[in-house]
Coordinates of C-alpha atoms in Angstrom, one line a residue:
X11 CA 150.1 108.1 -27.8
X12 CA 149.4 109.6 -31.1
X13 CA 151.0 107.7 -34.0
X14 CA 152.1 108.4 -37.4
X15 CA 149.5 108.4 -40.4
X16 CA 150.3 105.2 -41.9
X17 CA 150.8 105.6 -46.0
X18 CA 147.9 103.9 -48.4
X19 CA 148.0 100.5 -48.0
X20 CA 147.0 98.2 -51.1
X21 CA 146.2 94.3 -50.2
X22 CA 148.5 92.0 -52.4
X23 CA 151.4 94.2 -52.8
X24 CA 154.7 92.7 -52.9
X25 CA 157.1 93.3 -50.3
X26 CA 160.2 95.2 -50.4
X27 CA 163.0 95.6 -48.7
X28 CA 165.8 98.4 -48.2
X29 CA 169.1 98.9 -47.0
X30 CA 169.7 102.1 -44.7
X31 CA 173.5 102.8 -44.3
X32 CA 173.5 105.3 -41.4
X33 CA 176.7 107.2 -40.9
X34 CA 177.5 109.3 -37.3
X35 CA 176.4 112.9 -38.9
X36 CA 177.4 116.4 -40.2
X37 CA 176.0 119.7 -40.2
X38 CA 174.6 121.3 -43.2
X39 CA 177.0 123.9 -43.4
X40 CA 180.7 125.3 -42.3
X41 CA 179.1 128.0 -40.2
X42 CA 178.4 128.5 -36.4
X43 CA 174.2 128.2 -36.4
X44 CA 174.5 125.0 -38.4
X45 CA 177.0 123.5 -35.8
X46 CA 175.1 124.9 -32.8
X47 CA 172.1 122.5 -34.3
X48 CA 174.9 119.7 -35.0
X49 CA 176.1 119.8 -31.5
X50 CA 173.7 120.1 -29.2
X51 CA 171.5 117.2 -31.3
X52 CA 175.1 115.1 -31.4
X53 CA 176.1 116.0 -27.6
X54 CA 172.7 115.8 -26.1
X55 CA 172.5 112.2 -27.2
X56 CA 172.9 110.3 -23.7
X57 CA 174.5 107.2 -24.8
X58 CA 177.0 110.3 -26.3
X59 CA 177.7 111.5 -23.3
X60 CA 176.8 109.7 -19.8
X61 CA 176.1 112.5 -17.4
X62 CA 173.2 113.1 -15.6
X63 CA 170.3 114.8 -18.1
X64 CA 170.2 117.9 -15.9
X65 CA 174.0 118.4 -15.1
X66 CA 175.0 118.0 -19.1
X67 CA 172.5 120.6 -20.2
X68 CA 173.7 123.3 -17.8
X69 CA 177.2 122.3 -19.4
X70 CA 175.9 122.0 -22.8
X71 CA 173.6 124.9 -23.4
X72 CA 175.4 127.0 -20.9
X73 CA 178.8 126.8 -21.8
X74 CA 180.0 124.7 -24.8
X75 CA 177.1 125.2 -27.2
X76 CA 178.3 128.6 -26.6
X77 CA 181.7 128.6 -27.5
X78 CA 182.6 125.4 -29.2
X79 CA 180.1 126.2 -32.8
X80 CA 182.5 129.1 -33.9
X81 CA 185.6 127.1 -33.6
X82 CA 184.1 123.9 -34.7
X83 CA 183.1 126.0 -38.0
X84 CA 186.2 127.3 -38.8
X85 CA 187.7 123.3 -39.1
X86 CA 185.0 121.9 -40.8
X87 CA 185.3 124.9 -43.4
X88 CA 188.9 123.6 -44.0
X89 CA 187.9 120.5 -45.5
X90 CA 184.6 121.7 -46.8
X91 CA 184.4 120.6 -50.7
X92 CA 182.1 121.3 -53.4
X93 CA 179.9 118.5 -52.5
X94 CA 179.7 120.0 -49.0
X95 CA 181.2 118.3 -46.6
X96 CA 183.8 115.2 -46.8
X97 CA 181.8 112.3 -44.7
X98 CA 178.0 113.4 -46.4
X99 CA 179.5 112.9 -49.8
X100 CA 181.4 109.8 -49.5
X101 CA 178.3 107.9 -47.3
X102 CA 175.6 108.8 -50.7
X103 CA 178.4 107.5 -53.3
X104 CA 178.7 104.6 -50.9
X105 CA 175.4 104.3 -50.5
X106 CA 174.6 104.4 -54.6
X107 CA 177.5 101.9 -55.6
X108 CA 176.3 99.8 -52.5
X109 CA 173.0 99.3 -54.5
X110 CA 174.6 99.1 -58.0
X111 CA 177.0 96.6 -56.7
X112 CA 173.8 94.9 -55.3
X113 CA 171.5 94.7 -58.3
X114 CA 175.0 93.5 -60.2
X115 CA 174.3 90.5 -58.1
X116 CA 170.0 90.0 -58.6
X117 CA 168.9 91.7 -55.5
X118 CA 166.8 94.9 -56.9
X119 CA 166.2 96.3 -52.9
X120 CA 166.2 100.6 -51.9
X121 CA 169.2 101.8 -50.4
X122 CA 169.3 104.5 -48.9
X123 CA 171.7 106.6 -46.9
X124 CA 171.0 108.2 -43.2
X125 CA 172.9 109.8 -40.6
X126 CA 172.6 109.6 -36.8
X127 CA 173.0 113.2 -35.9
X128 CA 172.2 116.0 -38.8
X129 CA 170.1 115.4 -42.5
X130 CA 169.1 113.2 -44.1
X131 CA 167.9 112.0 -40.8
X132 CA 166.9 108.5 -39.5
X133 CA 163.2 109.2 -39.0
X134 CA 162.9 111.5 -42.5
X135 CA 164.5 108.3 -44.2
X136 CA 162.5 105.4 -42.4
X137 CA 159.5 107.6 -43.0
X138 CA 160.3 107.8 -46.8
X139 CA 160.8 103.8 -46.9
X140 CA 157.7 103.5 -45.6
X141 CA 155.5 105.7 -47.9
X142 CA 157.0 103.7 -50.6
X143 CA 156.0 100.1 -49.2
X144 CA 158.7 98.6 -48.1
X145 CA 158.0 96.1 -45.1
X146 CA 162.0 94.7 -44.5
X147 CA 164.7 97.4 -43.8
X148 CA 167.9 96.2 -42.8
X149 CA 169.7 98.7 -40.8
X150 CA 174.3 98.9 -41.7
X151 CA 175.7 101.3 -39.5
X152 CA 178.7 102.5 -40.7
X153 CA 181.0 101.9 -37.9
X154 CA 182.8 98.3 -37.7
X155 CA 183.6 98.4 -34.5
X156 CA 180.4 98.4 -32.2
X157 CA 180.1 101.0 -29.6
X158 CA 177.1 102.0 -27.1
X159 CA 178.5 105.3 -28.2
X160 CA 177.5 105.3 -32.1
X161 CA 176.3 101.7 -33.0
X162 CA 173.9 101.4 -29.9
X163 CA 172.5 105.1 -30.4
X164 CA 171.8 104.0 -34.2
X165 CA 169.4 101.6 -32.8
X166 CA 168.0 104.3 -30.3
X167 CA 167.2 106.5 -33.4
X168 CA 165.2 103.6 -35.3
X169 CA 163.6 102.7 -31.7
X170 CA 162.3 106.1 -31.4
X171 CA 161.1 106.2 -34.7
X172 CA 158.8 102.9 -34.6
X173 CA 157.6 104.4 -30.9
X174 CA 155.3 106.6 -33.1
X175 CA 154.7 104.1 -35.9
X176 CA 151.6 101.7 -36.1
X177 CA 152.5 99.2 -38.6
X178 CA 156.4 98.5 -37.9
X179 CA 158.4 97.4 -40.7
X180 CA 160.8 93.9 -39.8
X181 CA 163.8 95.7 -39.2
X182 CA 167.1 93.6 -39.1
X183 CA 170.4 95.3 -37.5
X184 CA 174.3 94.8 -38.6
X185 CA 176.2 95.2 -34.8
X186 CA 179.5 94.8 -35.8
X187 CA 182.5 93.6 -38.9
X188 CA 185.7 94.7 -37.2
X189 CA 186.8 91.6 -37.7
X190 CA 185.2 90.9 -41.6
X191 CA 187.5 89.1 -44.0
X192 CA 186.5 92.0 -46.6
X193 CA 186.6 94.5 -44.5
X194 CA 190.2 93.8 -43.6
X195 CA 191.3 93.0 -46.8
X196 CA 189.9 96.6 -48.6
X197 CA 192.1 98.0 -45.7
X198 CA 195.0 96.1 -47.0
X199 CA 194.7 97.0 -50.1
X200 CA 194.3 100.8 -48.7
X201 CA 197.6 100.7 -47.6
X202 CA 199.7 98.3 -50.1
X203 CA 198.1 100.8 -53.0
X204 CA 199.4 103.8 -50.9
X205 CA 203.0 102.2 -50.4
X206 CA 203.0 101.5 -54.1
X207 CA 202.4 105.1 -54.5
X208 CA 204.2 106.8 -51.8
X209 CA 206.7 104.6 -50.5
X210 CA 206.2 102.8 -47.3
X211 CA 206.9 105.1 -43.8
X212 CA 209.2 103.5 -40.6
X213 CA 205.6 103.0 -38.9
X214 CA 202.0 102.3 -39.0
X215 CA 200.0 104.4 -36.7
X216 CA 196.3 102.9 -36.9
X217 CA 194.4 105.9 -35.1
X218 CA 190.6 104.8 -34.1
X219 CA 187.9 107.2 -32.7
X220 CA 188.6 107.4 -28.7
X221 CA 185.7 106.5 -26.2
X222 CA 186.0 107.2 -22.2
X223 CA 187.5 104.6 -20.7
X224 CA 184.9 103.8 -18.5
X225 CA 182.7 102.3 -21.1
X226 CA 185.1 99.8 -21.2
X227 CA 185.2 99.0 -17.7
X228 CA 181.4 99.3 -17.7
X229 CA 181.4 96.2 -20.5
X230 CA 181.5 98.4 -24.0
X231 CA 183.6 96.1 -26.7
X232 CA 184.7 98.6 -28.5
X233 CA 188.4 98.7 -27.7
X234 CA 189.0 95.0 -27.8
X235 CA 187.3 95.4 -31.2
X236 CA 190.2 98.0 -32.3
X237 CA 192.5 95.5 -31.3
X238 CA 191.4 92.9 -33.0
X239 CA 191.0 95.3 -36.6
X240 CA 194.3 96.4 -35.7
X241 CA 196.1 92.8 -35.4
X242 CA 194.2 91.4 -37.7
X243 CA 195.5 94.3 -40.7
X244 CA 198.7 94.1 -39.3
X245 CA 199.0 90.5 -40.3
X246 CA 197.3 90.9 -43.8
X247 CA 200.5 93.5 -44.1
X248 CA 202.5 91.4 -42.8
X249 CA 203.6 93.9 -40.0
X250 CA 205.7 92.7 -36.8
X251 CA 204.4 94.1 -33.3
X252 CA 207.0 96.8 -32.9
X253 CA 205.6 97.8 -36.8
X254 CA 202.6 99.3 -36.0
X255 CA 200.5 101.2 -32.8
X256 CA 197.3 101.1 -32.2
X257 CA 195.7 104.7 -31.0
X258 CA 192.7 106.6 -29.9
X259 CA 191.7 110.5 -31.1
X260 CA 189.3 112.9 -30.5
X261 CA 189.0 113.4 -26.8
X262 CA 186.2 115.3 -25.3
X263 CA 186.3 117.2 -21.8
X264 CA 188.8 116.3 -19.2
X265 CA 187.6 112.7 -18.4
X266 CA 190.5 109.9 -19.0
X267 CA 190.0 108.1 -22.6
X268 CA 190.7 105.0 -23.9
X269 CA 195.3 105.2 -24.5
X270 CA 197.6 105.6 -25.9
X271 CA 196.6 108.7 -27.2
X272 CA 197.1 109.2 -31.0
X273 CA 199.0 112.9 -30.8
X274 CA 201.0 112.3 -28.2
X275 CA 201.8 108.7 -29.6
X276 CA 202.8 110.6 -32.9
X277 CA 204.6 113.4 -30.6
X278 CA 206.5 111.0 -28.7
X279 CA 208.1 108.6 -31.4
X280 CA 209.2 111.9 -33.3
X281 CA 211.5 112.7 -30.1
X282 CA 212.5 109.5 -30.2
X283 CA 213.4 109.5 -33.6
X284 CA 211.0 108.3 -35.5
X285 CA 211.1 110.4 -39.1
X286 CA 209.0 108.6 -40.6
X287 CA 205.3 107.3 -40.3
X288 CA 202.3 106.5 -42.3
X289 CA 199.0 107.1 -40.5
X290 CA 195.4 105.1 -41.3
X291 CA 192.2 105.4 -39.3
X292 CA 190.4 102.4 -40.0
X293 CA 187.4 103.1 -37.7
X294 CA 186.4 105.8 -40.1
X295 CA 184.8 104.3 -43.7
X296 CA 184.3 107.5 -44.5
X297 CA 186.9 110.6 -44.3
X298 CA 185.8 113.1 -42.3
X299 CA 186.4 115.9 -39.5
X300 CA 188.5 113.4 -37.9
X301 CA 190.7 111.9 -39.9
X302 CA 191.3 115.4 -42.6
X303 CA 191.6 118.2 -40.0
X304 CA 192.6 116.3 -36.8
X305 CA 195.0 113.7 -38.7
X306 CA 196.0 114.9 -41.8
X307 CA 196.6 118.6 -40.5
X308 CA 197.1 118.7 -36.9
X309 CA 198.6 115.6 -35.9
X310 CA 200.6 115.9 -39.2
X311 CA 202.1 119.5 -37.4
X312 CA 202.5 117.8 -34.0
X313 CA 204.4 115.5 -35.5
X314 CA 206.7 117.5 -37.6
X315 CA 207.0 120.1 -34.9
X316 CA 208.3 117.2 -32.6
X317 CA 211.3 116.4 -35.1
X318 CA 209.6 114.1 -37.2
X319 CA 210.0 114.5 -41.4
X320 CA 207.6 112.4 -43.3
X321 CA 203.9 112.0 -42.3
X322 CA 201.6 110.4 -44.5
X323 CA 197.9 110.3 -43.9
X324 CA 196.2 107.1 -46.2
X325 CA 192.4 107.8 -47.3
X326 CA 190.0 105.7 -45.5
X327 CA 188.1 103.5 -47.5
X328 CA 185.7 106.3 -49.0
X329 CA 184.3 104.5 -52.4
X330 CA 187.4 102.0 -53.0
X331 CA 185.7 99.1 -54.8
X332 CA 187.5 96.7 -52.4
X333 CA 185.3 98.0 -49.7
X334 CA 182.0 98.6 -51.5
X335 CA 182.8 94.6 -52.6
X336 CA 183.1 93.9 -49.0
X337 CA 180.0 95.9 -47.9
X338 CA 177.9 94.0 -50.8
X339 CA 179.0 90.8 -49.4
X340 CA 177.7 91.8 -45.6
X341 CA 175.0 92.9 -46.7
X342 CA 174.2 90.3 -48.6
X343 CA 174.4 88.2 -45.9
X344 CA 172.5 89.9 -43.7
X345 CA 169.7 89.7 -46.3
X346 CA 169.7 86.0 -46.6
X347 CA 165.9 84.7 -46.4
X348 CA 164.2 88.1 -47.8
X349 CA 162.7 88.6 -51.2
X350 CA 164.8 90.8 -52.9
X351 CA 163.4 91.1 -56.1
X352 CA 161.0 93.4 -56.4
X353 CA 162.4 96.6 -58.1
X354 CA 160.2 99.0 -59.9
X355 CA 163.0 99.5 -62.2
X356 CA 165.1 96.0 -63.6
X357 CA 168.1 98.7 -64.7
X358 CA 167.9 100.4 -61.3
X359 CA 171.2 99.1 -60.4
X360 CA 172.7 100.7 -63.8
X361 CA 171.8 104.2 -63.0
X362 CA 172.7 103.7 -59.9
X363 CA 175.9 102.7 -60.8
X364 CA 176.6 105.3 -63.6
X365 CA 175.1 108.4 -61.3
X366 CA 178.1 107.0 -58.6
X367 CA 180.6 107.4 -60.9
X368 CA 179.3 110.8 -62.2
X369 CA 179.9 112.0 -58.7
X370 CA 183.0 111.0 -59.2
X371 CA 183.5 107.0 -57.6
X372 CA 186.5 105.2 -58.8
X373 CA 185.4 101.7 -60.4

């Protein structure tokens, strides 16, 4: 096997030590060619979608990677901003404050800011860490809820990467914090600071990412980890169980996903009734695809076309200080036991800080 040329090595260096945040993906840009790369890198991803190798591709390259990049396109360029797009922009201001918020508290490590599927990538960002010394990486996902489907395949991409790598850095891996005291609370706070706004809706819809349902017969946690987020922010609001559903979006081919469904939910309790509902996706740090096209617009319509009057979508947790105080304090955590002083810079954390809120981060 050939491996990597390993970066000029001086004896006696220091060691340092980096953060990776490592968000699911996006393509470069709101057009077909740059979703035909994003898809067929994000779909062909086995732990993605568990069919066999040479069945998928005959369905992926053959059919969907053929079709689906136009229409795909055409939503993503509805929430496209300035910045590009929604989930790429929010993950690097996350990613900056994370290390301002960091240094705030003595620990002068790199962080840096990755995504699964699409640029920066993992390898291109471990490879960067590298040429600059750094021998500890610690690697925070940015779903709370673990999944073979995202968290695992984070792992996979890191794995891969060291497969071609002669000196390995120590790696250390965040699984889950669907249950996080900090975590929970930010989303609190989400919601309480919308209802102070906005005025609180009849229900809480809490829509999370949906999986097939046979990952969870085949022994994936994820589902009893959206329960337990769910119950667990319900409490902090001090919502009763006929307050608030917990639901699953985003389906994908005609397999049966993990229910109740989040449109239909929204659908149903409309003809029920229901006028009024406030909807969070707390699986989502980052808004996205997902939650501003397939929440905020379509389920918003279902909803309304159904007989409901007042739908209001609450911003996931984005660059809310209660969440980058949260992600500090896991990752602080996470680094116990690893020298963390070794900055080039001592006011690194300042610019970091200041360059966040240029981009326009709330403090």
């Amino acid at each position: 096997m050939a491996f990597n040329t390993e970066p000029r090595y001086s004896h006696g260096q220091a060691p340092r030590t980096a953060v990776v945040l490592c968000n699911l993906g996006t393509p470069d840009e709101a057009t077909a060619p740059a979703l035909r790369r994003y898809l067929a890198e994000f779909l062909g991803d086995g732990r993605v979608v568990e069919i066999p190798k040479a069945i998928w591709a005959l369905i992926l390259h053959g059919i969907i990677l053929r079709v689906r990049p136009a229409k795909s396109a055409a939503k993503y360029a509805s929430i496209w901003t300035s910045e590009g797009s929604p989930l790429k922009a929010w993950t690097e201001k996350q990613a900056i404050l994370l290390r301002g918020y960091l240094g705030e508290r003595g620990h002068q490590v790199t962080v840096r800011y990755a995504m699964r599927y699409g640029n920066p990538s993992m390898p291109s960002v471990l490879d960067e860490l590298k040429a600059q010394g750094v021998t500890r990486i610690l690697i925070l996902p940015a779903y709370p809820q673990y999944s073979g489907t995202t968290t695992a395949s984070v792992f996979d991409a890191v794995a891969h990467w060291g497969l071609k790598t002669r000196h390995l850095p120590e790696f250390r891996f965040i699984n889950r914090y669907h249950d996080d005291p900090g975590y929970i609370e930010a989303l609190a706070k989400r919601v309480r600071q919308h209802w102070m706004h906005q005025g609180q809706g009849d229900h809480l819809i809490m829509s999370f990412h949906g999986v097939p349902e046979r990952t969870l017969m085949l022994g994936d946690p994820y589902h009893c980890e959206c329960h337990k987020t769910g119950r667990l922010l319900a409490e902090r609001l001090g919502l009763s169980k006929d307050r608030y559903t917990v639901t699953f979006q985003s389906r994908f081919g005609k397999a049966k996903w993990l229910e109740p469904y989040t449109e239909p939910t929204l659908v149903a309790k409309a003809q029920a009734g229901l006028k009024s509902v406030d909807v969070i996706c707390p699986g989502f740090t980052s808004d996205c695809l997902e939650t501003l096209e397939e929440i905020r617009m379509e389920a918003q319509e279902a909803f309304k076309h159904a007989g409901g009057q007042q739908f209001q979508y609450i911003d996931c947790l984005n660059d809310s200080p209660d969440w980058i105080r949260a992600l500090t304090d896991l990752t602080e955590r996470h680094l116990q036991g690893w020298p963390t002083q070794q900055a080039d810079d001592p006011m690194a954390w300042t610019e970091s800080r200041a360059r966040a809120l240029a981009m326009g981060a709330k403090d």
